Tab-separated table of C-alpha atoms in Angstrom:
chain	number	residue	atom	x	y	z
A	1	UNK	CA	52.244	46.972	137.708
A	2	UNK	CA	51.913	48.584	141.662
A	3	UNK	CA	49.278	50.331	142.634
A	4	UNK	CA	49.088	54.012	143.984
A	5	UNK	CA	48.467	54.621	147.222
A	6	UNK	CA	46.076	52.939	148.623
A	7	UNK	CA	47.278	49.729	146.724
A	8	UNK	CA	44.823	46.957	149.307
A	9	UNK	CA	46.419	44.683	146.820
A	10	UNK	CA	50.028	44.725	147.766
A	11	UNK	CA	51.271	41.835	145.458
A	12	UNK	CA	47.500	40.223	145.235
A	13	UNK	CA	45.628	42.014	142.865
A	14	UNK	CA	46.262	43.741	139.787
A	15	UNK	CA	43.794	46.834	140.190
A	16	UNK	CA	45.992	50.034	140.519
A	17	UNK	CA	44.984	52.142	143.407
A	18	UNK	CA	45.906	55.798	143.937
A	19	UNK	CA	46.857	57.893	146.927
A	20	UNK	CA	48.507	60.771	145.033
A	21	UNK	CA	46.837	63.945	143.877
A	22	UNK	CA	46.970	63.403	140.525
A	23	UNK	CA	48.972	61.337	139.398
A	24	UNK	CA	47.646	58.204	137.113
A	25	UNK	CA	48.247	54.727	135.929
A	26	UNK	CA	46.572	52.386	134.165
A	27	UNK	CA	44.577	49.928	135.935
A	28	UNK	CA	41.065	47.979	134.500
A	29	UNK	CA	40.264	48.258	130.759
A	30	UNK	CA	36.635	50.282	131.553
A	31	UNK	CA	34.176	51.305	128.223
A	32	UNK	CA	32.653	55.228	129.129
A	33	UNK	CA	30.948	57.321	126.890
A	34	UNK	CA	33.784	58.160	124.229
A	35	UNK	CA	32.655	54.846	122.565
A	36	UNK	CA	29.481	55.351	121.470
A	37	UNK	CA	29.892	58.921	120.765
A	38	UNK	CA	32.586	58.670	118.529
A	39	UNK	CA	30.621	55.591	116.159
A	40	UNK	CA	27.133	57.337	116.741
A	41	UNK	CA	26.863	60.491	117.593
A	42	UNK	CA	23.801	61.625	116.145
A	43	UNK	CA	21.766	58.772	117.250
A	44	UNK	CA	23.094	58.756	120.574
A	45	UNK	CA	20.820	58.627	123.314
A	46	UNK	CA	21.390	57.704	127.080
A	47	UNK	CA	18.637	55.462	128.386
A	48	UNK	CA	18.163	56.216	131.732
A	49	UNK	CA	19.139	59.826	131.725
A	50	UNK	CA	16.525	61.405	129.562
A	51	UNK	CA	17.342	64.862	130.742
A	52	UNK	CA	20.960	64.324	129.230
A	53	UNK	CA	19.459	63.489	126.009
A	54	UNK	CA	17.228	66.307	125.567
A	55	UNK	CA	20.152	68.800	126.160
A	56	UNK	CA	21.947	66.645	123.454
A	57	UNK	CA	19.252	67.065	121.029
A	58	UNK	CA	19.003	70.522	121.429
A	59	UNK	CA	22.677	71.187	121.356
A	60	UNK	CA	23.235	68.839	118.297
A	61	UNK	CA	20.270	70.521	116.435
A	62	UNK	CA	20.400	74.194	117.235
A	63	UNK	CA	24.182	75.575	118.225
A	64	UNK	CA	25.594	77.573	116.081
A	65	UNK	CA	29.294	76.510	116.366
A	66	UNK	CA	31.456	73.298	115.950
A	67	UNK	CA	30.657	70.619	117.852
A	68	UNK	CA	33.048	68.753	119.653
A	69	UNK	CA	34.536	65.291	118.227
A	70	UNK	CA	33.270	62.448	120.258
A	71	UNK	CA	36.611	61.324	122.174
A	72	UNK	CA	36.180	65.036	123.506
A	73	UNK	CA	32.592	65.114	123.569
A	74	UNK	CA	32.475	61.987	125.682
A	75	UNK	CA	35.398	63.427	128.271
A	76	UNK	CA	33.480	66.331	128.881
A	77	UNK	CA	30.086	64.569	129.591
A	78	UNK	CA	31.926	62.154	132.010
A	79	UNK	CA	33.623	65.027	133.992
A	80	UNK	CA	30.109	66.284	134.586
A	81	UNK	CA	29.216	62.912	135.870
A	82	UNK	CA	32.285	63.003	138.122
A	83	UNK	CA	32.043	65.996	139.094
A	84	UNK	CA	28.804	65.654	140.509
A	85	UNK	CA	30.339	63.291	142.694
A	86	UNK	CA	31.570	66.597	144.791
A	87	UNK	CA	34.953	64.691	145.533
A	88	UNK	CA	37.916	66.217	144.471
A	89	UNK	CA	39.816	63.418	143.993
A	90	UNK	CA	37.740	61.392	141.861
A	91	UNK	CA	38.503	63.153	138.290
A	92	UNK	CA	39.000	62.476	134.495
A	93	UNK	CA	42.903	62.275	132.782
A	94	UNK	CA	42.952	63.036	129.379
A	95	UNK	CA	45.447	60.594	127.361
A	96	UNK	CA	48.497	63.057	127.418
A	97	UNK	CA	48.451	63.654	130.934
A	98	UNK	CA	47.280	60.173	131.519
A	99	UNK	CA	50.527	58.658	129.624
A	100	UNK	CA	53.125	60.995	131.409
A	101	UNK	CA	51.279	60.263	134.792
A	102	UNK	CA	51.914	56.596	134.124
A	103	UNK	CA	56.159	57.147	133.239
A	104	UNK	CA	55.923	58.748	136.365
A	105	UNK	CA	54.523	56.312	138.392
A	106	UNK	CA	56.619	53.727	137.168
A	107	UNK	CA	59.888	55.577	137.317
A	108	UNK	CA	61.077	54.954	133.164
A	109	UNK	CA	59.946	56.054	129.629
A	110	UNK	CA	60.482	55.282	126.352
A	111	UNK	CA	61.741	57.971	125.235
A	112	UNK	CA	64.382	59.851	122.292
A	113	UNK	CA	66.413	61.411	125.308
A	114	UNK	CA	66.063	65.672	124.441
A	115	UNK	CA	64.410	68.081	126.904
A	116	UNK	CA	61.985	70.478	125.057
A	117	UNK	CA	62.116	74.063	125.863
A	118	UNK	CA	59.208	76.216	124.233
A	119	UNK	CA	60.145	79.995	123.077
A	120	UNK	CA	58.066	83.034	123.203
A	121	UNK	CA	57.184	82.479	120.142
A	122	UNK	CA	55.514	79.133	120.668
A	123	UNK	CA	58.471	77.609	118.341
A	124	UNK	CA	59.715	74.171	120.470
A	125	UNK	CA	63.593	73.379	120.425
A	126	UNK	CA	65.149	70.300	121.536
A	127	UNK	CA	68.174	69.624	123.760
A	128	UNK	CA	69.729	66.334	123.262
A	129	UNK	CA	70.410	64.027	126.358
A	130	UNK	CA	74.542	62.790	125.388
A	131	UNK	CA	74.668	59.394	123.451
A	132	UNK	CA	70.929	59.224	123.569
A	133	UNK	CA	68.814	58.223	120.478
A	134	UNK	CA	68.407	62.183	119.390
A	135	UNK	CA	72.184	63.048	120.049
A	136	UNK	CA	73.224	59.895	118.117
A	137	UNK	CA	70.526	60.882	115.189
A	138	UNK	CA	72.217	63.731	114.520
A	139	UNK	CA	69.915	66.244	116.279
A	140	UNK	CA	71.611	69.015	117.989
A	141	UNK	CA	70.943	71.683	120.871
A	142	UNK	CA	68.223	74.691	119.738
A	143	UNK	CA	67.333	72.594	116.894
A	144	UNK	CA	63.478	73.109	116.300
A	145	UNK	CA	61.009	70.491	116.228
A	146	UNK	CA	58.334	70.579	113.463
A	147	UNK	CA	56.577	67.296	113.572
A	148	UNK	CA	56.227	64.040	114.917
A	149	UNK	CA	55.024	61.310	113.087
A	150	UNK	CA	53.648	63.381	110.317
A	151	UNK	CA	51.976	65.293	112.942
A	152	UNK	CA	52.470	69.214	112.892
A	153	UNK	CA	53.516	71.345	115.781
A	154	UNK	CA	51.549	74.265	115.998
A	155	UNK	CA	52.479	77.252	118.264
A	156	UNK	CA	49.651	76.376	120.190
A	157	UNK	CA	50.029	72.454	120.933
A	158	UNK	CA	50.600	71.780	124.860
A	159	UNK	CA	54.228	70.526	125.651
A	160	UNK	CA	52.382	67.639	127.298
A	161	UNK	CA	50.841	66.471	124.403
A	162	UNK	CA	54.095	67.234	122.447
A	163	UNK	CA	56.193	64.947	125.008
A	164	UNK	CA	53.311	62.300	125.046
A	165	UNK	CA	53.857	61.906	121.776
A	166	UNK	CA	57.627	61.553	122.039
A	167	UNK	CA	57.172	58.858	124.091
A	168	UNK	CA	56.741	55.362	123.740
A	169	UNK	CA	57.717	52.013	123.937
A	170	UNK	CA	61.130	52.064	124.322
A	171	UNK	CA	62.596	49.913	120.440
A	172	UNK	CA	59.979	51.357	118.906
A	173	UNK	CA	60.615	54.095	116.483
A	174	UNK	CA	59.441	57.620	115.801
A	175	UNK	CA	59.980	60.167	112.817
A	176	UNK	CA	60.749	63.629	113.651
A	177	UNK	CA	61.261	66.437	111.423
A	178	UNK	CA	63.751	68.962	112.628
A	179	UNK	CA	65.516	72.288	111.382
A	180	UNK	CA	68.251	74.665	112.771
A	181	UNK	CA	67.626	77.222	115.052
A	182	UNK	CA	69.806	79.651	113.371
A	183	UNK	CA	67.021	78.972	109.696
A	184	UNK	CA	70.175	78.903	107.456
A	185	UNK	CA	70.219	75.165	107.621
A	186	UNK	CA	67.598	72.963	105.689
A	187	UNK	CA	64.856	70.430	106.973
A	188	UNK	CA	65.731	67.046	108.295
A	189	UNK	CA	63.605	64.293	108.802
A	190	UNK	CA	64.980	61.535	111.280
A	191	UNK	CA	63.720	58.158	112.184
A	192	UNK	CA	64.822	57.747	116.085
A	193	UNK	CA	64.688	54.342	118.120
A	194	UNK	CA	63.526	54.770	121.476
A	195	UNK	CA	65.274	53.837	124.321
A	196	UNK	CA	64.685	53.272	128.252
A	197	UNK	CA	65.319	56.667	130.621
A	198	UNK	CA	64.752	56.433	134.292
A	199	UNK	CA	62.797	59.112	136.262
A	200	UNK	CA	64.260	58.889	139.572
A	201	UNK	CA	61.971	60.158	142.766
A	202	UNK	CA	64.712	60.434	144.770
A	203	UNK	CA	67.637	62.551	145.483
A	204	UNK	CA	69.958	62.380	148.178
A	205	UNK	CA	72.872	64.149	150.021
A	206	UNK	CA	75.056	64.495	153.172
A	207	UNK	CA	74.162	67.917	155.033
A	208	UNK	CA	77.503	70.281	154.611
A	209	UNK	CA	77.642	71.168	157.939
A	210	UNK	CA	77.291	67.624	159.273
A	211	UNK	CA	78.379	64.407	156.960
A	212	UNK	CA	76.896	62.321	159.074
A	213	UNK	CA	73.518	62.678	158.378
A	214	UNK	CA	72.425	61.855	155.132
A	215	UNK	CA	68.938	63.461	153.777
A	216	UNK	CA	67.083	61.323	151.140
A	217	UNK	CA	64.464	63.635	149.049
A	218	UNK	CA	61.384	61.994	147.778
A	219	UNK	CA	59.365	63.547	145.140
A	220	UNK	CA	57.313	61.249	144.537
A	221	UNK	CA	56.212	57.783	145.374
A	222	UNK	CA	57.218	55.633	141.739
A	223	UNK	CA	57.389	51.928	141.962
A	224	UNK	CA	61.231	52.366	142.489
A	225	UNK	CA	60.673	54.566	145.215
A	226	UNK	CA	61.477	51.811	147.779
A	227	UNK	CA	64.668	50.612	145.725
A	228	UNK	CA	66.055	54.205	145.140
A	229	UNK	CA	65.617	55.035	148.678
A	230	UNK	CA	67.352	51.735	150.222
A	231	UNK	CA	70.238	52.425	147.332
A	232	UNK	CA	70.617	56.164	149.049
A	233	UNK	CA	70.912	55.015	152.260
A	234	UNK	CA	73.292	52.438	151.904
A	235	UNK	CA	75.466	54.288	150.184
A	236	UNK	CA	75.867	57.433	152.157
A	237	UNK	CA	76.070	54.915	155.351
A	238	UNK	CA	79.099	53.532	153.519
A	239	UNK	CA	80.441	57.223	153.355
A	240	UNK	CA	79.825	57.853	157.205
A	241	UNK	CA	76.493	58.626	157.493
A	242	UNK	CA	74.583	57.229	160.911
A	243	UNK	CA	71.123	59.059	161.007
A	244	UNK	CA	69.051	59.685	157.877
A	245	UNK	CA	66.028	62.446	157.454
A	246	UNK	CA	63.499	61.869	154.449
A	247	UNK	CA	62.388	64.774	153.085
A	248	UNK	CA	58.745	64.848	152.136
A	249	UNK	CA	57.746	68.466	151.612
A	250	UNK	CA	55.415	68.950	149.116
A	251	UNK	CA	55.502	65.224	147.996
A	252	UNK	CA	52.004	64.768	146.711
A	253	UNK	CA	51.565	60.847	146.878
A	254	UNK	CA	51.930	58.293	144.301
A	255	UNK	CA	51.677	54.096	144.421
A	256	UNK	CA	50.124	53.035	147.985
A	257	UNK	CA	52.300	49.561	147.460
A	258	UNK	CA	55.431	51.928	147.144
A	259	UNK	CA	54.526	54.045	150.353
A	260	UNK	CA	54.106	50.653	152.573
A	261	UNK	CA	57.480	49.218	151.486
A	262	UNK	CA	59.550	52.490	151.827
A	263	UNK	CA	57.995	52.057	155.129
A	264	UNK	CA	58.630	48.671	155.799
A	265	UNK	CA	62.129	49.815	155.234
A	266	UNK	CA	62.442	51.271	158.700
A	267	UNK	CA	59.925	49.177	160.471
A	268	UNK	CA	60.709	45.918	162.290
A	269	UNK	CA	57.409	44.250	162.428
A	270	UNK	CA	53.713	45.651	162.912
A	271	UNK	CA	51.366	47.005	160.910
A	272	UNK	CA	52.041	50.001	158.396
A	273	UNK	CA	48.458	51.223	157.614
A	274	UNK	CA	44.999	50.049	156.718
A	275	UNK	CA	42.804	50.308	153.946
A	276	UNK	CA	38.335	49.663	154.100
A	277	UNK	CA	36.904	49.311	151.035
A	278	UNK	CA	33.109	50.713	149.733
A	279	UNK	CA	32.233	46.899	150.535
A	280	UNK	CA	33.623	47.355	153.657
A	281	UNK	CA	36.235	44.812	153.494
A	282	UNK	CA	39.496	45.526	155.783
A	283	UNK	CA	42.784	45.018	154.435
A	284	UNK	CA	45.927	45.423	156.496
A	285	UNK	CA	49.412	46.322	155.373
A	286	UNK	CA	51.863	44.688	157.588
A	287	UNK	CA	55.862	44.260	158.028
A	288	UNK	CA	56.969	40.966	156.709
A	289	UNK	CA	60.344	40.803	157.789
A	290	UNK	CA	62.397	43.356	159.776
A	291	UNK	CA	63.169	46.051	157.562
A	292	UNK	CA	67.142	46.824	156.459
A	293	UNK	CA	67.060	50.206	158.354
A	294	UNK	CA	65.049	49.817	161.330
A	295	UNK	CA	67.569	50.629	163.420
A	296	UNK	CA	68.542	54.044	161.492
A	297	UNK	CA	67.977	57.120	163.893
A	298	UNK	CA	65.370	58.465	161.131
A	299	UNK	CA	63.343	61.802	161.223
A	300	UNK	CA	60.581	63.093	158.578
A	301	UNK	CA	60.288	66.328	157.330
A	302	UNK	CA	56.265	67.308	156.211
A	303	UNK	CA	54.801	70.232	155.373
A	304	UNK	CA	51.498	71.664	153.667
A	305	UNK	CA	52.373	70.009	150.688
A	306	UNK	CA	52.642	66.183	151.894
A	307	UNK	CA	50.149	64.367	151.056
A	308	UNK	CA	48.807	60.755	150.393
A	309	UNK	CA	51.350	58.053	150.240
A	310	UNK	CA	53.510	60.588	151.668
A	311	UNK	CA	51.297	60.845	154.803
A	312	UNK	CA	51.128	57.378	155.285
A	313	UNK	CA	55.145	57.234	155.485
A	314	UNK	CA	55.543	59.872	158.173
A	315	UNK	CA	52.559	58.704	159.919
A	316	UNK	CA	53.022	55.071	159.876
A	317	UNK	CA	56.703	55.721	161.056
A	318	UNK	CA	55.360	58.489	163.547
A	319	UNK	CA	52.947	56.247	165.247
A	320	UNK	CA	55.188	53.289	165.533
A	321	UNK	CA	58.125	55.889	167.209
A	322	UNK	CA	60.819	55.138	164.701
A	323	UNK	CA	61.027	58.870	163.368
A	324	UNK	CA	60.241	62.460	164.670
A	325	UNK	CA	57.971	64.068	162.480
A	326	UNK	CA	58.818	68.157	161.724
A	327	UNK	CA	57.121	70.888	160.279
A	328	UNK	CA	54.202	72.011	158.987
A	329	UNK	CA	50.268	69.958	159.407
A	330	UNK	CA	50.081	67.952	155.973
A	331	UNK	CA	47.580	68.378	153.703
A	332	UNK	CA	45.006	65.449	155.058
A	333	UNK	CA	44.241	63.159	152.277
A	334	UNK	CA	42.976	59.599	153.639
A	335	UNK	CA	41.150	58.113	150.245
A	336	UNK	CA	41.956	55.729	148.126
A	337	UNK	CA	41.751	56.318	144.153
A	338	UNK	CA	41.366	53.074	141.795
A	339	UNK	CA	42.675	53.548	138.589
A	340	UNK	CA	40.620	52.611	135.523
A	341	UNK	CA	42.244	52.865	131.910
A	342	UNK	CA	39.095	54.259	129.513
A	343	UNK	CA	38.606	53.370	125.744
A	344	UNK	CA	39.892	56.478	124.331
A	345	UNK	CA	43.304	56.284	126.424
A	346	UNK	CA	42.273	59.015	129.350
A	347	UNK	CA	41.410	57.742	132.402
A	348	UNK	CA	39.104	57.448	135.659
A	349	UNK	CA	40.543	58.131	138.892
A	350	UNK	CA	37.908	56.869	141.603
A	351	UNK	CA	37.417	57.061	144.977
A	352	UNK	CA	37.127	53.682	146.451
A	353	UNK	CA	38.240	53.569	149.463
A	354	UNK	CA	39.817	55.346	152.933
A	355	UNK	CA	43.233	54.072	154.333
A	356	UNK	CA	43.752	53.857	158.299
A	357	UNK	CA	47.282	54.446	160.265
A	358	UNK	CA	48.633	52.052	162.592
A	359	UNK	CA	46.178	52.851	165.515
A	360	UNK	CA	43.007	52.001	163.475
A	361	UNK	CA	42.360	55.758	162.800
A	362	UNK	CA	41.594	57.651	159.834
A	363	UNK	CA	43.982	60.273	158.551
A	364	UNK	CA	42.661	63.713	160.548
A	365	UNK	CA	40.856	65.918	157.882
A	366	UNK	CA	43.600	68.623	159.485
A	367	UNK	CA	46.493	66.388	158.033
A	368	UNK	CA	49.004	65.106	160.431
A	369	UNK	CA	50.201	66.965	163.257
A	370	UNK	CA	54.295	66.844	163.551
A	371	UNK	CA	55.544	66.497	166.990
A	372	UNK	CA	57.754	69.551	166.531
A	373	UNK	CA	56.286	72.730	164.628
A	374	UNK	CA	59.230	74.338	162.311
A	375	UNK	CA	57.899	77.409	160.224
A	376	UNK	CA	57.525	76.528	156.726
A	377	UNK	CA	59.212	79.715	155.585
A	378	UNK	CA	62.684	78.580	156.809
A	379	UNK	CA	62.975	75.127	154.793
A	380	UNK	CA	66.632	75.111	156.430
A	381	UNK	CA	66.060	74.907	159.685
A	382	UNK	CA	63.756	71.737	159.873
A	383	UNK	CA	66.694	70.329	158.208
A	384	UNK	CA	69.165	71.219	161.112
A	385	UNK	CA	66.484	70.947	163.590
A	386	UNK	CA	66.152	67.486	162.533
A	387	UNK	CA	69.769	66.849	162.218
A	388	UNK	CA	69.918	67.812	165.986
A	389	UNK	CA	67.055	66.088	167.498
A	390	UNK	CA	68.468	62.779	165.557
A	391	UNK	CA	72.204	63.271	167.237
A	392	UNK	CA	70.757	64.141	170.331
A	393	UNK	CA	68.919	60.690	170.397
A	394	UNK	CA	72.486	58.169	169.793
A	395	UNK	CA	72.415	55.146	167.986
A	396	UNK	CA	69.570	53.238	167.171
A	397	UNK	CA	68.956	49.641	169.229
């Protein structure tokens, strides 16, 4: 599985590493607290950390309410460890979030192919992707979900935790129980095999006003990032296209391994970026072989939003002088996040390291500086300022 951003272990090592803000994926199996809460709560006591304990005990023998099951318990007590970290980026993923993180990252899910849409009353009704499991099951658009796997959906259950548990291994199967929108029909309960659905990161299109420039939109950076990207390009090249703009606004990072090969995409040889670990080894991301479109007139569109593996695209293709950067100073993220998968199926994003551009420097806390400013309140015109400073530079060589 790739790494986020920050991936020092390209193809070598199996520990993910994040860039993103947010996003997860599952990396080292890693025991935490959840364990021995949930088996002992009572007796629990944290050797080393007698302050911690004494709060426990008087909390466990004297508050008035429900406690907290341990799974929960367990979270909450590690965010407080993490927090005091003071680094933003170093945080706790509960399972739900942790799960759809993951399908993100990877660009697929296992999945009964419906959309959920959530009414003002809290009631949640499905619309059925065509042919997919739920179409083919019989389920039909504004039908209303009541339960998964025996599990009832209250008004109040999150939609991520409802699509988490929609979710899963794609052959594997999943009951639902369903019933018309319109309440004159009666309850159905359907067993649904899920299949495979991709979550592309990228979008692409010729500008209107010029078909020969071909903008490629990247949401986010997936482990098919790199693939989607070089399918874009080559096939709005075979419809004319000659000079291609990625579109990075308000990307907010993803895989590191998936950032260094959309790179290498446009890079002939060199280095891409850097990354120093806590040990203070050095590892260096470099071009293998001359990437398909490194002679593609490219330009990079960044704004406020840009961050992570994003930064290390623009910047590693900025410093090299194979694009024009435009817009806005990007947000200015230059660590590293490890991934670790925790017992109770959240998990620990953790700083571990700081990633370097091309010149050996870190990432300025002010983000990256485009070369040409373009007002982030007129999206449009970095496009066709872009689109212009690209024609106005000719073919590539």
């Amino acid at each position: 599985m790739a790494c986020p951003i920050g991936e020092e272990m390209t193809i070598r090592s199996k520990r993910p590493i994040f860039l993103g803000l947010g996003v997860g994926l599952v990396l080292l199996g890693l025991a935490f607290a959840a364990g021995w809460l949930a088996g002992g709560l009572r007796q629990a006591q944290l050797a080393g950390f007698p302050l911690v304990s004494e709060i426990w005990v008087l909390v466990r023998d004297h508050y008035s309410g429900t406690l907290p099951d341990g799974p929960s318990l367990g979270r909450s007590m590690g965010r407080g460890l993490v927090q005091a970290l003071g680094d933003p980026y170093s945080v706790i993923v509960d399972p739900a979030a942790r799960e759809l993180e993951t399908d993100q990252l990877t660009g697929s899910y296992g999945g009964i192919g419906a959309d959920l849409i959530r009414d003002a009353g809290g009631l949640l009704h499905l619309v059925p992707y065509p042919d997919g499991p739920a179409a083919r099951g019989g389920i039909v658009e504004g039908d209303i979900l009541l339960s998964i796997d025996g599990e009832e959906l209250t008004p109040t259950v999150s939609m991520e935790d409802v699509t988490a548990l929609l979710r899963g291994a794609p052959g594997s199967t999943v009951v639902v129980v369903v019933k018309p929108s319109d309440a004159l029909g009666s309850l159905r309960q359907l067993r649904l095999v899920r299949e495979t659905f991709s979550l592309p990161s990228v979008s692409s299109y010729l500008l209107p006003d010029d078909p020969t420039v071909v903008v490629v939109r990247i949401t986010l950076f997936s482990q098919m990032t790199p693939t989607e990207v070089d399918r874009a390009l080559e096939s709005a090249t075979a419809r004319g296209a000659t000079v291609g703009i990625l579109d990075v606004r308000g990307t907010p990072g993803g895989l590191l391994e998936s950032a260094v090969d959309t790179a290498r995409l446009f890079l002939k040889d060199g280095t891409v970026a850097s990354e120093q670990r806590a040990d203070g080894s050095l590892t260096h991301f470099r071009v293998e072989r001359q990437g398909r479109w490194s002679l593609l007139p490219v330009a990079v569109i960044v704004d406020g939003g840009t961050a992570s593996a994003a930064e290390i695209v623009a910047g590693s293709l900025q410093q090299r002088g194979r694009a024009i950067v435009l817009g806005m100073p990007t947000v200015g993220k230059g660590t590293v996040q490890s991934i670790f998968a925790l017992s109770d199926g959240s998990s620990l994003h953790l700083t571990t390291a700081v990633w370097t551009l091309p010149d050996g420097h870190s990432l300025p806390s002010g983000g990256l500086a485009p070369d040409i400013v373009v007002d982030s309140a007129a999206p449009e015109a970095a496009l066709r300022l872009a689109a212009q400073e690209l024609q106005d530079q000719g073919p590539g060589t």
